């Protein structure tokens, strides 16, 4: 059920969960003052309790109410990338944010979205926690209809149209030991875009698990607890290949400027020179496979492994695993 911004704020302040557009993907929002609504987010999505939520703010300076200190280069990062699709993980002051949203961690993830309706809403409602508005493990939602599809036509959604990025925010994580920011999740901002501000390109990081090291094994876990789980996956098996085998008659997720076997059915990610377009279309395409009852789809992954292409490849790998 599509609702307006004032109605959305009212419901959030009354302790309800509302679907909210951002420039990346739609979020499932609850006020940070509503522990019951936060619990409801976990049960609606079927989300493991140890997977924390991102806190969304109207203004960057609001972070100072929650963060115990800000890491090196925080201010230049915020100046350059907020509002926008960047999430920063920072150590938090005790008792300022609900335990359930932090999933027991001593850090919190923060971002200031740039979608005008999201900003207008957060100004009215105050800070909101929002995971992506999809059932856990399934493709994210990039329009209001996707949210209604997952949570029912009666579920309240603020309709902000199609998401401009179509993929989640990039998450940066300060590694105190290394004195470096690392990428905890690839997303809508390519790592090379941070070079100007940081003077280095952050790498995709992980944490060494103490128990694994003790046993003499190299055991690492992702910086984001959520990265441990299956993600973005349609029911269909996705076969990722550099060349679609001749004679393929099924569905091919590929590029409109390429030729595929006669008799195959192309679902287009756009042009093979445009990773932004491919990301904007990705989740809608994965959802369409389920709607059309498709069991197997070939995916053309003959594209570069850098910039936003890397985000696309990472999402496809996760969706196919
Ligand atoms: O673009 C986005 O980031 C979207 C929109 C709605 O803002 N939100 C989103 O939320 O993608 P979600 O919950 O689907 O993914 C958030 C990721 C999860 O992998 C979670 O584990 C990680 O952020 N995360 C949250 N708090 C964290 C923390 N303190 N340390 C490390 N990772 C954290
Ligand atoms: Mg998600």
XYZ file of C-alpha atoms and ligand atoms in Angstrom:
355
model
C 0.000 0.000 0.000
C 1.622 3.218 -1.168
C 1.572 5.984 1.447
C 2.901 9.550 1.589
C 5.797 10.992 3.533
C 3.783 12.515 6.396
C 1.803 9.295 6.877
C 5.080 7.321 6.798
C 6.613 9.502 9.519
C 3.456 9.200 11.619
C 3.466 5.409 11.381
C 7.192 5.178 12.154
C 6.751 7.358 15.247
C 3.831 5.132 16.323
C 6.174 2.123 16.225
C 5.283 0.664 12.817
C 7.601 -0.692 10.111
C 7.434 1.120 6.739
C 9.095 0.507 3.338
C 11.257 3.504 2.411
C 13.009 4.424 -0.859
C 16.686 5.298 -0.888
C 18.983 6.005 -3.824
C 20.489 2.500 -3.414
C 17.646 0.059 -2.682
C 14.400 0.233 -0.693
C 14.770 -0.161 3.065
C 12.518 -1.669 5.725
C 12.477 1.153 8.261
C 11.899 1.417 12.003
C 12.538 4.345 14.318
C 15.583 3.877 16.589
C 13.139 4.675 19.422
C 10.928 1.629 18.670
C 12.550 -1.633 19.879
C 9.368 -3.555 19.024
C 9.379 -2.315 15.437
C 13.074 -3.231 15.189
C 12.256 -6.779 16.341
C 9.478 -6.861 13.752
C 11.991 -6.034 10.997
C 13.998 -9.151 11.933
C 10.908 -11.365 11.943
C 9.391 -9.899 8.745
C 12.621 -10.477 6.839
C 13.537 -13.759 8.542
C 16.859 -12.082 9.379
C 19.348 -13.697 11.793
C 19.546 -11.715 15.061
C 23.352 -11.436 14.762
C 23.115 -9.331 11.581
C 23.115 -5.629 12.604
C 21.193 -2.798 10.909
C 22.429 0.444 9.322
C 21.353 3.665 11.068
C 20.130 6.271 8.548
C 20.445 9.942 9.462
C 19.231 13.224 7.936
C 22.552 15.030 8.507
C 26.131 13.811 8.868
C 26.704 15.716 12.118
C 24.047 13.597 13.865
C 26.592 10.743 13.897
C 28.365 12.518 16.751
C 25.438 11.728 19.061
C 26.111 7.996 18.588
C 29.806 7.483 17.708
C 32.278 7.318 20.608
C 34.956 8.726 18.329
C 35.364 9.233 14.608
C 38.112 7.492 12.696
C 40.884 9.093 10.601
C 39.563 10.876 7.476
C 35.961 10.674 8.724
C 35.260 14.353 8.055
C 36.684 14.454 4.489
C 34.826 11.210 3.659
C 31.559 12.613 4.939
C 32.098 15.950 3.243
C 32.667 14.238 -0.087
C 30.207 11.300 0.006
C 27.253 12.238 2.266
C 24.449 12.436 1.465
C 25.008 9.378 -0.711
C 25.543 5.619 -0.970
C 28.391 5.311 1.553
C 28.032 3.546 4.926
C 30.710 4.029 7.603
C 31.218 1.635 10.506
C 32.254 3.483 13.671
C 32.667 2.621 17.378
C 29.517 3.609 19.297
C 28.778 5.133 22.699
C 27.041 2.651 25.021
C 23.213 2.674 25.299
C 22.621 5.277 22.555
C 21.265 2.760 20.048
C 19.058 -0.308 20.631
C 21.042 -3.511 21.328
C 18.987 -5.431 18.772
C 19.910 -3.007 15.973
C 23.620 -3.325 16.812
C 23.350 -7.109 17.215
C 25.562 -6.830 20.290
C 28.528 -5.197 18.486
C 30.458 -2.222 19.877
C 30.374 -0.587 16.423
C 27.484 0.850 14.427
C 26.982 1.413 10.698
C 25.795 4.875 9.602
C 24.758 6.570 6.427
C 22.962 9.705 5.186
C 20.894 8.736 2.134
C 20.541 11.216 -0.726
C 17.059 10.225 -1.949
C 14.972 13.398 -1.427
C 11.976 11.515 0.036
C 14.191 9.538 2.421
C 15.773 12.767 3.667
C 12.413 14.506 4.040
C 11.098 11.495 5.948
C 14.093 11.193 8.307
C 13.834 14.911 9.102
C 10.279 14.212 10.307
C 10.813 10.816 11.945
C 14.345 11.089 13.336
C 17.006 8.390 12.763
C 15.811 5.152 11.174
C 17.350 1.684 11.037
C 16.832 0.104 7.625
C 17.983 -3.175 6.176
C 17.197 -3.752 2.520
C 13.447 -4.361 2.049
C 13.559 -7.978 0.884
C 13.105 -11.386 2.464
C 16.482 -12.510 3.864
C 18.609 -14.164 1.202
C 16.451 -12.920 -1.693
C 17.178 -10.131 -4.217
C 16.845 -6.598 -2.832
C 13.931 -4.316 -3.745
C 14.520 -1.459 -6.197
C 10.929 -0.200 -6.518
C 7.849 -0.006 -4.287
C 6.186 -2.962 -6.071
C 9.092 -5.229 -5.080
C 8.476 -4.346 -1.415
C 4.754 -5.088 -1.758
C 5.596 -8.354 -3.474
C 7.725 -9.519 -0.514
C 5.624 -8.185 2.375
C 2.090 -8.040 0.946
C -0.022 -5.437 -0.831
C -1.249 -4.081 2.500
C 2.301 -3.390 3.679
C 2.903 0.404 3.871
C 5.516 1.706 1.417
C 6.589 5.251 0.692
C 6.800 5.229 -3.116
C 9.917 7.010 -4.329
C 10.064 5.434 -7.804
C 12.924 3.285 -9.070
C 16.224 3.490 -7.164
C 18.943 5.464 -8.976
C 21.837 3.142 -7.970
C 19.919 -0.140 -7.784
C 22.580 -1.714 -5.555
C 23.373 -1.287 -1.855
C 25.735 1.302 -0.362
C 29.474 0.665 -0.186
C 30.471 -0.037 3.424
C 33.829 1.227 4.722
C 35.286 -0.147 7.948
C 38.174 1.426 9.865
C 40.814 -1.237 10.681
C 42.498 0.202 13.769
C 45.360 -2.332 13.648
C 46.166 -1.531 10.026
C 45.321 2.185 10.293
C 43.360 1.845 7.055
C 39.796 1.950 5.845
C 38.773 -1.297 4.194
C 35.751 -2.177 2.085
C 33.398 -4.306 4.168
C 30.867 -4.569 1.319
C 31.276 -3.590 -2.324
C 28.460 -1.322 -3.441
C 27.360 1.718 -5.389
C 30.660 3.603 -4.962
C 33.694 1.961 -6.562
C 36.769 1.682 -4.300
C 38.898 3.848 -6.660
C 36.530 6.782 -5.989
C 37.990 7.046 -2.449
C 41.539 7.652 -3.748
C 41.096 11.451 -3.833
C 40.123 11.657 -0.179
C 42.074 8.760 1.384
C 45.148 8.880 -0.912
C 44.831 5.107 -1.289
C 42.267 2.728 -2.749
C 40.639 0.738 0.070
C 40.802 -3.033 -0.342
C 38.108 -5.544 0.415
C 38.893 -6.606 3.989
C 38.194 -9.430 6.390
C 38.990 -10.234 10.030
C 41.218 -13.100 11.126
C 39.343 -15.419 13.507
C 41.385 -16.043 16.677
C 40.185 -19.620 17.119
C 41.153 -20.528 13.572
C 44.644 -19.087 14.016
C 45.159 -21.031 17.240
C 44.521 -24.234 15.365
C 47.116 -23.143 12.857
C 44.491 -22.572 10.170
C 43.996 -19.387 8.197
C 40.406 -18.672 9.115
C 38.853 -15.333 8.161
C 35.368 -13.928 8.467
C 33.837 -10.961 6.619
C 33.847 -7.507 8.228
C 30.042 -7.387 7.843
C 28.230 -10.154 9.730
C 25.615 -10.110 6.941
C 28.180 -11.155 4.332
C 28.270 -14.643 5.873
C 24.761 -15.392 4.661
C 23.318 -16.426 1.315
C 22.190 -13.299 -0.537
C 20.396 -11.819 -3.525
C 19.442 -15.309 -4.753
C 16.509 -16.133 -7.027
C 15.083 -19.686 -7.081
C 16.674 -20.203 -10.504
C 20.183 -21.630 -10.850
C 22.436 -18.979 -12.363
C 25.205 -20.330 -14.604
C 27.943 -17.688 -14.800
C 30.033 -18.058 -17.968
C 32.331 -16.022 -20.215
C 30.884 -17.601 -23.353
C 27.279 -18.784 -23.630
C 27.484 -22.310 -25.075
C 26.279 -22.638 -28.678
C 22.856 -24.261 -28.940
C 21.601 -22.711 -25.661
C 17.841 -22.312 -25.884
C 17.138 -20.987 -22.422
C 17.289 -17.579 -20.786
C 20.491 -15.537 -21.124
C 21.134 -12.567 -18.854
C 23.519 -10.543 -20.985
C 24.123 -7.364 -22.949
C 22.045 -5.922 -25.767
C 25.088 -5.117 -27.923
C 26.252 -8.764 -27.980
C 25.130 -11.752 -30.016
C 23.934 -14.893 -28.223
C 22.941 -18.313 -29.585
C 19.913 -18.285 -31.862
C 16.863 -19.470 -29.980
C 18.045 -18.189 -26.580
C 15.971 -15.528 -24.814
C 17.943 -12.418 -23.813
C 17.150 -10.516 -20.627
C 19.260 -7.400 -21.050
C 21.487 -5.755 -18.454
C 21.893 -2.884 -20.955
C 25.055 -2.096 -22.894
C 28.307 -3.964 -22.181
C 29.957 -0.587 -21.504
C 27.530 0.518 -18.778
C 27.925 -1.122 -15.335
C 25.626 1.441 -13.691
C 22.735 0.401 -15.945
C 23.486 -3.285 -15.279
C 23.360 -2.699 -11.513
C 20.145 -0.669 -11.806
C 18.501 -3.600 -13.595
C 20.058 -6.513 -11.719
C 17.622 -7.107 -8.842
C 14.525 -6.567 -11.005
C 15.906 -9.157 -13.437
C 16.622 -11.688 -10.664
C 13.105 -11.143 -9.319
C 11.629 -11.569 -12.792
C 13.202 -15.045 -13.066
C 11.152 -16.131 -10.055
C 7.956 -14.486 -11.340
C 8.371 -16.222 -14.704
C 9.104 -19.576 -13.022
C 12.522 -19.896 -14.681
C 14.701 -22.737 -13.313
C 18.012 -22.016 -15.037
C 19.527 -18.865 -16.528
C 22.905 -18.374 -18.197
C 24.693 -15.166 -17.218
C 27.312 -13.479 -19.411
C 30.092 -12.419 -17.008
C 32.562 -11.493 -19.744
C 33.130 -8.006 -18.336
C 35.982 -6.302 -16.427
C 36.734 -7.091 -12.776
C 37.168 -3.528 -11.611
C 35.119 -0.459 -10.732
C 31.368 -1.023 -10.521
C 31.786 -4.175 -12.645
C 33.365 -5.762 -9.574
C 30.231 -4.998 -7.532
C 28.131 -6.591 -10.290
C 30.339 -9.690 -10.369
C 30.257 -10.034 -6.573
C 26.449 -9.811 -6.498
C 26.118 -12.367 -9.313
C 28.512 -14.751 -7.547
C 26.507 -14.471 -4.325
C 23.198 -14.826 -6.177
C 24.427 -17.988 -7.904
C 25.973 -19.718 -4.883
O 22.208 0.725 0.644
C 22.082 0.206 1.760
O 23.029 0.102 2.562
C 20.700 -0.318 2.130
C 19.739 0.883 2.193
C 18.366 0.506 2.648
O 20.313 1.883 2.982
N 20.714 -1.051 3.360
C 21.266 -2.289 3.436
O 21.099 -2.891 4.669
O 21.851 -2.834 2.514
P 21.321 -4.459 4.887
O 20.880 -4.701 6.288
O 20.673 -5.226 3.831
O 22.887 -4.609 4.844
C 23.657 -3.982 5.851
C 24.975 -4.673 6.015
C 24.847 -6.088 6.598
O 25.723 -6.951 5.900
C 25.325 -5.916 8.042
O 25.947 -7.082 8.541
C 26.313 -4.760 7.891
O 25.713 -3.902 6.980
N 26.535 -4.034 9.158
C 25.647 -3.329 9.889
N 26.215 -2.875 11.026
C 27.512 -3.278 10.998
C 28.643 -3.132 11.869
N 28.548 -2.481 13.011
N 29.817 -3.708 11.503
C 29.931 -4.370 10.345
N 28.910 -4.553 9.474
C 27.716 -4.013 9.799
Mg 20.371 -6.685 2.410
